PDB file of C-alpha atoms in Angstrom:
ATOM      1  CA  MET S   1    -136.167  67.797-151.456  1.00 84.00           C
ATOM      2  CA  THR S   2    -139.382  68.092-149.522  1.00 90.00           C
ATOM      3  CA  SER S   3    -142.822  67.654-151.059  1.00 92.00           C
ATOM      4  CA  GLU S   4    -143.433  71.394-150.678  1.00 95.00           C
ATOM      5  CA  GLN S   5    -140.203  72.191-152.501  1.00 94.00           C
ATOM      6  CA  TRP S   6    -141.118  69.818-155.303  1.00 95.00           C
ATOM      7  CA  LYS S   7    -144.546  71.427-155.546  1.00 96.00           C
ATOM      8  CA  LYS S   8    -142.958  74.857-155.932  1.00 97.00           C
ATOM      9  CA  ILE S   9    -140.445  73.553-158.492  1.00 97.00           C
ATOM     10  CA  ARG S  10    -143.221  72.091-160.628  1.00 96.00           C
ATOM     11  CA  GLU S  11    -145.233  75.312-160.383  1.00 97.00           C
ATOM     12  CA  ILE S  12    -142.169  77.268-161.557  1.00 96.00           C
ATOM     13  CA  CYS S  13    -141.629  74.887-164.480  1.00 96.00           C
ATOM     14  CA  ASP S  14    -145.293  75.042-165.461  1.00 96.00           C
ATOM     15  CA  LYS S  15    -145.205  78.847-165.472  1.00 96.00           C
ATOM     16  CA  LEU S  16    -142.032  78.876-167.543  1.00 96.00           C
ATOM     17  CA  SER S  17    -143.555  76.397-170.016  1.00 96.00           C
ATOM     18  CA  LYS S  18    -145.980  79.123-171.109  1.00 95.00           C
ATOM     19  CA  VAL S  19    -143.105  81.342-172.256  1.00 95.00           C
ATOM     20  CA  THR S  20    -142.338  81.238-175.968  1.00 97.00           C
ATOM     21  CA  TYR S  21    -138.789  80.446-177.025  1.00 97.00           C
ATOM     22  CA  GLU S  22    -137.909  83.230-179.446  1.00 97.00           C
ATOM     23  CA  ASN S  23    -134.934  85.279-180.559  1.00 97.00           C
ATOM     24  CA  LEU S  24    -136.922  88.377-181.590  1.00 98.00           C
ATOM     25  CA  THR S  25    -136.535  90.219-178.285  1.00 97.00           C
ATOM     26  CA  LYS S  26    -132.858  89.273-178.325  1.00 97.00           C
ATOM     27  CA  ILE S  27    -132.489  90.839-181.773  1.00 97.00           C
ATOM     28  CA  ILE S  28    -134.311  93.974-180.606  1.00 97.00           C
ATOM     29  CA  ARG S  29    -132.167  94.392-177.482  1.00 97.00           C
ATOM     30  CA  LEU S  30    -128.928  93.966-179.411  1.00 97.00           C
ATOM     31  CA  GLU S  31    -130.041  96.649-181.853  1.00 97.00           C
ATOM     32  CA  GLN S  32    -131.096  98.908-178.966  1.00 96.00           C
ATOM     33  CA  THR S  33    -127.843  98.680-177.041  1.00 96.00           C
ATOM     34  CA  GLY S  34    -125.224  97.925-179.667  1.00 95.00           C
ATOM     35  CA  SER S  35    -123.435  95.333-177.535  1.00 96.00           C
ATOM     36  CA  SER S  36    -124.140  91.835-176.308  1.00 96.00           C
ATOM     37  CA  SER S  37    -123.187  92.563-172.692  1.00 94.00           C
ATOM     38  CA  ALA S  38    -125.566  95.535-172.489  1.00 95.00           C
ATOM     39  CA  ALA S  39    -128.320  93.580-174.253  1.00 96.00           C
ATOM     40  CA  GLN S  40    -127.839  90.675-171.853  1.00 95.00           C
ATOM     41  CA  LYS S  41    -128.282  92.950-168.838  1.00 91.00           C
ATOM     42  CA  LEU S  42    -131.462  94.324-170.409  1.00 92.00           C
ATOM     43  CA  ASP S  43    -132.908  90.812-170.602  1.00 94.00           C
ATOM     44  CA  ASP S  44    -136.092  90.355-168.573  1.00 93.00           C
ATOM     45  CA  SER S  45    -134.758  87.178-166.984  1.00 93.00           C
ATOM     46  CA  PHE S  46    -132.604  89.393-164.779  1.00 91.00           C
ATOM     47  CA  GLN S  47    -135.839  90.731-163.291  1.00 87.00           C
ATOM     48  CA  ASN S  48    -136.618  87.186-162.147  1.00 84.00           C
ATOM     49  CA  ASP S  49    -140.293  87.612-163.074  1.00 89.00           C
ATOM     50  CA  VAL S  50    -141.729  85.750-166.059  1.00 92.00           C
ATOM     51  CA  ASP S  51    -144.805  88.004-166.092  1.00 90.00           C
ATOM     52  CA  ALA S  52    -142.597  91.015-166.859  1.00 90.00           C
ATOM     53  CA  TRP S  53    -140.816  89.454-169.831  1.00 94.00           C
ATOM     54  CA  MET S  54    -140.943  91.459-173.037  1.00 92.00           C
ATOM     55  CA  GLY S  55    -141.994  88.526-175.193  1.00 93.00           C
ATOM     56  CA  GLY S  56    -140.277  85.225-174.611  1.00 94.00           C
ATOM     57  CA  GLY S  57    -136.741  83.993-174.102  1.00 94.00           C
ATOM     58  CA  THR S  58    -133.937  81.858-175.442  1.00 96.00           C
ATOM     59  CA  CYS S  59    -132.208  78.938-173.744  1.00 97.00           C
ATOM     60  CA  PHE S  60    -129.891  81.355-171.924  1.00 97.00           C
ATOM     61  CA  SER S  61    -132.580  83.576-170.424  1.00 97.00           C
ATOM     62  CA  MET S  62    -134.853  80.652-169.500  1.00 97.00           C
ATOM     63  CA  THR S  63    -131.991  78.738-167.893  1.00 98.00           C
ATOM     64  CA  TRP S  64    -130.712  81.825-166.073  1.00 97.00           C
ATOM     65  CA  HIS S  65    -134.208  82.482-164.731  1.00 97.00           C
ATOM     66  CA  LEU S  66    -134.420  78.960-163.293  1.00 97.00           C
ATOM     67  CA  TYR S  67    -130.910  79.227-161.893  1.00 97.00           C
ATOM     68  CA  GLN S  68    -131.791  82.391-159.965  1.00 97.00           C
ATOM     69  CA  VAL S  69    -135.019  80.905-158.613  1.00 96.00           C
ATOM     70  CA  PHE S  70    -133.299  77.717-157.430  1.00 97.00           C
ATOM     71  CA  VAL S  71    -130.486  79.651-155.756  1.00 97.00           C
ATOM     72  CA  ASP S  72    -133.082  81.789-153.975  1.00 96.00           C
ATOM     73  CA  MET S  73    -134.708  78.560-152.758  1.00 95.00           C
ATOM     74  CA  GLY S  74    -131.433  77.536-151.131  1.00 95.00           C
ATOM     75  CA  PHE S  75    -130.403  74.960-153.751  1.00 95.00           C
ATOM     76  CA  LYS S  76    -127.067  74.604-155.504  1.00 95.00           C
ATOM     77  CA  PRO S  77    -127.835  74.212-159.225  1.00 97.00           C
ATOM     78  CA  ARG S  78    -125.087  73.854-161.814  1.00 98.00           C
ATOM     79  CA  LEU S  79    -125.149  75.647-165.151  1.00 98.00           C
ATOM     80  CA  VAL S  80    -124.149  73.285-167.973  1.00 98.00           C
ATOM     81  CA  MET S  81    -123.326  73.974-171.608  1.00 98.00           C
ATOM     82  CA  GLY S  82    -124.535  71.881-174.526  1.00 98.00           C
ATOM     83  CA  HIS S  83    -122.360  70.949-177.509  1.00 97.00           C
ATOM     84  CA  LYS S  84    -123.763  69.966-180.892  1.00 94.00           C
ATOM     85  CA  ARG S  85    -121.510  68.166-183.353  1.00 85.00           C
ATOM     86  CA  LYS S  86    -118.669  70.627-184.015  1.00 86.00           C
ATOM     87  CA  GLU S  87    -120.492  73.564-182.428  1.00 93.00           C
ATOM     88  CA  ARG S  88    -119.519  74.022-178.812  1.00 96.00           C
ATOM     89  CA  ASN S  89    -121.445  75.917-176.146  1.00 97.00           C
ATOM     90  CA  ILE S  90    -124.392  76.409-178.475  1.00 96.00           C
ATOM     91  CA  HIS S  91    -127.003  75.478-175.859  1.00 98.00           C
ATOM     92  CA  CYS S  92    -127.379  75.492-172.085  1.00 98.00           C
ATOM     93  CA  ALA S  93    -129.352  73.854-169.287  1.00 98.00           C
ATOM     94  CA  LEU S  94    -128.901  73.228-165.588  1.00 97.00           C
ATOM     95  CA  ILE S  95    -128.520  70.335-163.187  1.00 98.00           C
ATOM     96  CA  LEU S  96    -130.122  70.361-159.756  1.00 97.00           C
ATOM     97  CA  PRO S  97    -128.817  67.977-157.080  1.00 94.00           C
ATOM     98  CA  ASP S  98    -131.369  66.644-154.605  1.00 89.00           C
ATOM     99  CA  ASN S  99    -130.171  67.795-151.199  1.00 68.00           C
ATOM    100  CA  ALA S 100    -132.271  65.108-149.547  1.00 62.00           C
ATOM    101  CA  SER S 101    -130.509  62.200-151.259  1.00 55.00           C
ATOM    102  CA  SER S 102    -129.340  59.411-149.000  1.00 57.00           C
ATOM    103  CA  PRO S 103    -125.664  59.607-147.944  1.00 58.00           C
ATOM    104  CA  LEU S 104    -125.501  55.849-148.488  1.00 59.00           C
ATOM    105  CA  ALA S 105    -126.335  56.101-152.193  1.00 60.00           C
ATOM    106  CA  PRO S 106    -125.193  58.280-155.110  1.00 64.00           C
ATOM    107  CA  ALA S 107    -126.983  61.627-155.062  1.00 74.00           C
ATOM    108  CA  THR S 108    -129.952  61.980-157.396  1.00 90.00           C
ATOM    109  CA  GLU S 109    -129.573  64.857-159.855  1.00 96.00           C
ATOM    110  CA  TYR S 110    -132.121  66.339-162.236  1.00 97.00           C
ATOM    111  CA  LEU S 111    -131.700  67.926-165.660  1.00 98.00           C
ATOM    112  CA  PHE S 112    -133.763  71.039-166.419  1.00 98.00           C
ATOM    113  CA  ASP S 113    -133.675  72.056-170.084  1.00 98.00           C
ATOM    114  CA  PRO S 114    -136.346  74.731-170.661  1.00 97.00           C
ATOM    115  CA  GLY S 115    -134.534  76.108-173.717  1.00 96.00           C
ATOM    116  CA  TYR S 116    -135.261  72.833-175.502  1.00 96.00           C
ATOM    117  CA  LEU S 117    -138.900  72.964-174.344  1.00 96.00           C
ATOM    118  CA  ILE S 118    -138.365  70.282-171.699  1.00 96.00           C
ATOM    119  CA  PHE S 119    -140.239  71.557-168.670  1.00 96.00           C
ATOM    120  CA  ASP S 120    -140.144  68.373-166.622  1.00 95.00           C
ATOM    121  CA  PRO S 121    -137.276  67.680-164.210  1.00 97.00           C
ATOM    122  CA  LEU S 122    -135.532  64.615-165.639  1.00 98.00           C
ATOM    123  CA  PRO S 123    -133.740  62.293-163.177  1.00 97.00           C
ATOM    124  CA  ILE S 124    -130.229  61.803-164.547  1.00 97.00           C
ATOM    125  CA  PRO S 125    -129.219  58.125-164.728  1.00 96.00           C
ATOM    126  CA  GLN S 126    -126.179  56.855-162.911  1.00 94.00           C
ATOM    127  CA  PRO S 127    -123.345  55.712-165.184  1.00 95.00           C
ATOM    128  CA  PRO S 128    -122.108  52.106-165.144  1.00 93.00           C
ATOM    129  CA  PRO S 129    -121.316  50.321-162.925  1.00 91.00           C
ATOM    130  CA  PHE S 130    -123.576  52.219-160.476  1.00 88.00           C
ATOM    131  CA  GLY S 131    -126.542  52.274-162.866  1.00 93.00           C
ATOM    132  CA  THR S 132    -127.749  51.486-166.378  1.00 94.00           C
ATOM    133  CA  GLY S 133    -126.358  54.698-167.827  1.00 97.00           C
ATOM    134  CA  THR S 134    -129.591  55.474-169.678  1.00 98.00           C
ATOM    135  CA  ALA S 135    -133.096  56.752-168.899  1.00 98.00           C
ATOM    136  CA  PHE S 136    -136.136  57.123-171.172  1.00 97.00           C
ATOM    137  CA  PHE S 137    -138.940  59.665-170.689  1.00 97.00           C
ATOM    138  CA  PRO S 138    -142.133  59.282-172.806  1.00 94.00           C
ATOM    139  CA  LEU S 139    -142.921  62.980-173.006  1.00 94.00           C
ATOM    140  CA  VAL S 140    -145.390  64.292-175.619  1.00 92.00           C
ATOM    141  CA  PRO S 141    -144.900  65.155-178.422  1.00 94.00           C
ATOM    142  CA  ASN S 142    -141.147  64.541-178.069  1.00 93.00           C
ATOM    143  CA  CYS S 143    -139.885  61.598-176.046  1.00 95.00           C
ATOM    144  CA  VAL S 144    -136.499  62.070-174.410  1.00 97.00           C
ATOM    145  CA  ARG S 145    -133.578  59.792-173.608  1.00 98.00           C
ATOM    146  CA  LEU S 146    -130.589  60.636-171.441  1.00 98.00           C
ATOM    147  CA  ASP S 147    -127.400  58.632-171.911  1.00 98.00           C
ATOM    148  CA  ARG S 148    -124.708  58.751-169.221  1.00 97.00           C
ATOM    149  CA  PRO S 149    -121.742  56.697-170.447  1.00 96.00           C
ATOM    150  CA  SER S 150    -119.429  58.055-167.756  1.00 96.00           C
ATOM    151  CA  ALA S 151    -119.536  60.196-164.632  1.00 94.00           C
ATOM    152  CA  ASP S 152    -118.564  63.379-166.444  1.00 95.00           C
ATOM    153  CA  ALA S 153    -120.565  63.070-169.681  1.00 96.00           C
ATOM    154  CA  MET S 154    -124.218  63.009-170.693  1.00 98.00           C
ATOM    155  CA  SER S 155    -126.131  63.257-173.966  1.00 98.00           C
ATOM    156  CA  LEU S 156    -129.700  64.261-174.775  1.00 98.00           C
ATOM    157  CA  TRP S 157    -131.689  62.407-177.440  1.00 98.00           C
ATOM    158  CA  THR S 158    -135.229  63.149-178.613  1.00 96.00           C
ATOM    159  CA  GLY S 159    -137.734  61.540-180.976  1.00 93.00           C
ATOM    160  CA  GLY S 160    -141.438  61.282-181.558  1.00 83.00           C
ATOM    161  CA  ALA S 161    -144.329  59.665-183.451  1.00 73.00           C
ATOM    162  CA  GLY S 162    -142.276  56.700-184.618  1.00 75.00           C
ATOM    163  CA  ALA S 163    -139.326  58.845-185.705  1.00 78.00           C
ATOM    164  CA  PRO S 164    -135.866  57.591-184.744  1.00 87.00           C
ATOM    165  CA  MET S 165    -134.157  59.128-181.743  1.00 95.00           C
ATOM    166  CA  LYS S 166    -131.688  61.881-182.648  1.00 96.00           C
ATOM    167  CA  LEU S 167    -128.719  63.103-180.684  1.00 97.00           C
ATOM    168  CA  ARG S 168    -129.359  66.748-179.783  1.00 97.00           C
ATOM    169  CA  PHE S 169    -126.674  67.816-177.324  1.00 98.00           C
ATOM    170  CA  ASP S 170    -123.738  66.541-175.304  1.00 98.00           C
ATOM    171  CA  TYR S 171    -123.438  67.985-171.786  1.00 98.00           C
ATOM    172  CA  PRO S 172    -120.319  67.871-169.606  1.00 96.00           C
ATOM    173  CA  VAL S 173    -122.102  67.445-166.274  1.00 96.00           C
ATOM    174  CA  GLU S 174    -119.454  69.229-164.212  1.00 95.00           C
ATOM    175  CA  GLY S 175    -120.951  72.553-165.254  1.00 97.00           C
ATOM    176  CA  VAL S 176    -119.503  76.026-165.745  1.00 98.00           C
ATOM    177  CA  SER S 177    -119.151  79.107-163.585  1.00 98.00           C
ATOM    178  CA  VAL S 178    -121.605  81.991-163.764  1.00 98.00           C
ATOM    179  CA  GLU S 179    -118.897  84.081-165.432  1.00 98.00           C
ATOM    180  CA  GLU S 180    -118.293  81.480-168.151  1.00 98.00           C
ATOM    181  CA  PHE S 181    -122.037  81.026-168.678  1.00 98.00           C
ATOM    182  CA  LYS S 182    -122.498  84.753-169.234  1.00 97.00           C
ATOM    183  CA  GLN S 183    -119.556  84.814-171.636  1.00 97.00           C
ATOM    184  CA  HIS S 184    -121.179  82.095-173.772  1.00 98.00           C
ATOM    185  CA  TRP S 185    -124.446  84.051-173.522  1.00 97.00           C
ATOM    186  CA  ASN S 186    -122.632  87.117-174.882  1.00 97.00           C
ATOM    187  CA  GLU S 187    -121.207  85.105-177.758  1.00 97.00           C
ATOM    188  CA  SER S 188    -124.649  83.760-178.647  1.00 97.00           C
ATOM    189  CA  PHE S 189    -125.729  87.242-179.796  1.00 97.00           C
ATOM    190  CA  TYR S 190    -123.424  86.904-182.809  1.00 96.00           C
ATOM    191  CA  ARG S 191    -124.319  83.407-183.958  1.00 95.00           C
ATOM    192  CA  GLU S 192    -125.832  82.694-187.352  1.00 93.00           C
ATOM    193  CA  MET S 193    -129.279  82.016-185.867  1.00 93.00           C
ATOM    194  CA  MET S 194    -129.565  85.719-184.966  1.00 96.00           C
ATOM    195  CA  THR S 195    -129.942  86.555-188.668  1.00 96.00           C
ATOM    196  CA  TYR S 196    -133.462  85.104-189.002  1.00 97.00           C
ATOM    197  CA  PRO S 197    -136.501  84.568-186.745  1.00 97.00           C
ATOM    198  CA  VAL S 198    -136.578  81.425-184.605  1.00 98.00           C
ATOM    199  CA  LEU S 199    -139.686  80.716-182.534  1.00 98.00           C
ATOM    200  CA  ASN S 200    -140.598  77.608-180.573  1.00 98.00           C
ATOM    201  CA  ARG S 201    -143.573  76.991-178.292  1.00 98.00           C
ATOM    202  CA  LEU S 202    -144.999  73.962-176.514  1.00 97.00           C
ATOM    203  CA  ASP S 203    -148.683  73.593-175.696  1.00 96.00           C
ATOM    204  CA  ARG S 204    -148.311  71.096-172.850  1.00 93.00           C
ATOM    205  CA  GLU S 205    -152.044  70.626-172.339  1.00 92.00           C
ATOM    206  CA  ARG S 206    -152.625  69.603-175.959  1.00 94.00           C
ATOM    207  CA  GLY S 207    -149.225  67.975-176.485  1.00 94.00           C
ATOM    208  CA  VAL S 208    -148.442  70.153-179.507  1.00 97.00           C
ATOM    209  CA  GLN S 209    -145.193  71.890-180.431  1.00 97.00           C
ATOM    210  CA  TYR S 210    -144.931  74.802-182.866  1.00 98.00           C
ATOM    211  CA  TYR S 211    -141.608  75.689-184.465  1.00 98.00           C
ATOM    212  CA  TYR S 212    -140.901  78.484-186.936  1.00 98.00           C
ATOM    213  CA  GLN S 213    -137.677  79.143-188.815  1.00 96.00           C
ATOM    214  CA  LYS S 214    -136.828  80.732-192.182  1.00 92.00           C
ATOM    215  CA  GLY S 215    -140.458  81.060-193.269  1.00 95.00           C
ATOM    216  CA  ASN S 216    -141.589  77.545-192.368  1.00 98.00           C
ATOM    217  CA  LEU S 217    -143.948  76.617-189.529  1.00 98.00           C
ATOM    218  CA  VAL S 218    -143.687  73.056-188.215  1.00 97.00           C
ATOM    219  CA  THR S 219    -146.483  71.647-186.067  1.00 97.00           C
ATOM    220  CA  ARG S 220    -145.636  68.476-184.152  1.00 94.00           C
ATOM    221  CA  ASP S 221    -147.965  66.279-182.108  1.00 94.00           C
ATOM    222  CA  ALA S 222    -148.386  62.619-181.160  1.00 90.00           C
ATOM    223  CA  ASN S 223    -149.293  61.783-184.774  1.00 90.00           C
ATOM    224  CA  GLY S 224    -146.187  63.271-186.342  1.00 91.00           C
ATOM    225  CA  SER S 225    -145.049  66.538-187.952  1.00 92.00           C
ATOM    226  CA  ARG S 226    -146.404  68.736-190.708  1.00 95.00           C
ATOM    227  CA  MET S 227    -144.845  71.820-192.262  1.00 97.00           C
ATOM    228  CA  GLU S 228    -146.404  74.817-193.965  1.00 97.00           C
ATOM    229  CA  ARG S 229    -144.891  77.830-195.638  1.00 97.00           C
ATOM    230  CA  ILE S 230    -145.957  81.144-194.122  1.00 97.00           C
ATOM    231  CA  GLU S 231    -146.161  83.789-196.817  1.00 96.00           C
ATOM    232  CA  VAL S 232    -144.806  87.261-196.055  1.00 95.00           C
ATOM    233  CA  PRO S 233    -148.216  89.051-195.992  1.00 96.00           C
ATOM    234  CA  ASP S 234    -149.479  86.538-193.384  1.00 97.00           C
ATOM    235  CA  ARG S 235    -146.296  86.341-191.330  1.00 97.00           C
ATOM    236  CA  VAL S 236    -146.965  88.852-188.537  1.00 98.00           C
ATOM    237  CA  GLU S 237    -150.565  87.781-187.912  1.00 98.00           C
ATOM    238  CA  THR S 238    -149.750  84.060-187.965  1.00 98.00           C
ATOM    239  CA  LEU S 239    -146.692  84.289-185.724  1.00 98.00           C
ATOM    240  CA  SER S 240    -148.518  86.544-183.261  1.00 98.00           C
ATOM    241  CA  ARG S 241    -151.413  84.104-182.993  1.00 97.00           C
ATOM    242  CA  VAL S 242    -149.435  80.862-182.866  1.00 98.00           C
ATOM    243  CA  PHE S 243    -146.651  82.050-180.559  1.00 97.00           C
ATOM    244  CA  ASP S 244    -148.658  84.436-178.380  1.00 96.00           C
ATOM    245  CA  LEU S 245    -146.493  87.476-179.129  1.00 97.00           C
ATOM    246  CA  LYS S 246    -147.511  91.081-179.745  1.00 97.00           C
ATOM    247  CA  PRO S 247    -147.683  91.958-183.470  1.00 98.00           C
ATOM    248  CA  GLU S 248    -145.664  95.148-182.944  1.00 98.00           C
ATOM    249  CA  LEU S 249    -142.822  93.155-181.351  1.00 97.00           C
ATOM    250  CA  ILE S 250    -142.679  90.827-184.358  1.00 98.00           C
ATOM    251  CA  GLU S 251    -142.843  93.724-186.819  1.00 98.00           C
ATOM    252  CA  ARG S 252    -140.024  95.545-185.022  1.00 98.00           C
ATOM    253  CA  ALA S 253    -137.705  92.532-185.035  1.00 98.00           C
ATOM    254  CA  LEU S 254    -138.413  91.724-188.686  1.00 97.00           C
ATOM    255  CA  HIS S 255    -137.714  95.316-189.634  1.00 97.00           C
ATOM    256  CA  ILE S 256    -134.316  95.126-187.898  1.00 97.00           C
ATOM    257  CA  LEU S 257    -133.490  91.897-189.740  1.00 96.00           C
ATOM    258  CA  GLU S 258    -134.540  93.367-193.079  1.00 94.00           C
ATOM    259  CA  LYS S 259    -132.140  96.278-192.559  1.00 87.00           C
TER     260      LYS S 259
END
């Protein structure tokens, strides 16, 4: 890729990093339409404009947004699904081959995983015997490690502030078709996580991550993690402030969940 292309890619990633990961708009759209396929088509990521997004996005909408942008740039990204323990196709990301790689060496490929708040393109290591099979990235507040034991498999590990690295997802690097990706996206509307609020935001400038689930707010930085319980009367105001979402959007989604 040229320096100008890389500049544009980094600008796109930086813009996307300011979007909150949240399932509230997903809950609202499912309630509005009554079906996952209709709710998916209503997703702002189909508009290909982050500024027009209703609130934030999940791994599917963020990844789909990047996929569309890269295709429009003339690249050939691959959509990949992430498996977690016994749960298959629970996460997604994409792999972008570098078109400018030397024909005399294995092509360099990059992992983009915005749904896991990784907004840096991560060079994927070559598996043995071509490479070490592993690569470490000291990101803040969560460092990342990619393991590539074979040509068709890769795993994502994260850790931070002295905590041990944890296996997050396994990715078959071959990727899936657009049709299969959208089918897994449809299925995600009926997973257990759609029964409670999940919000996740990264402040890249300060190196702080905020994560909210089931009434608990976790704040993670270079010094470690701390958790606080958010009481019901404070919930809307706190979530709106921390995750940069409109109070009425939060209230609407919580009302749907309460029903």
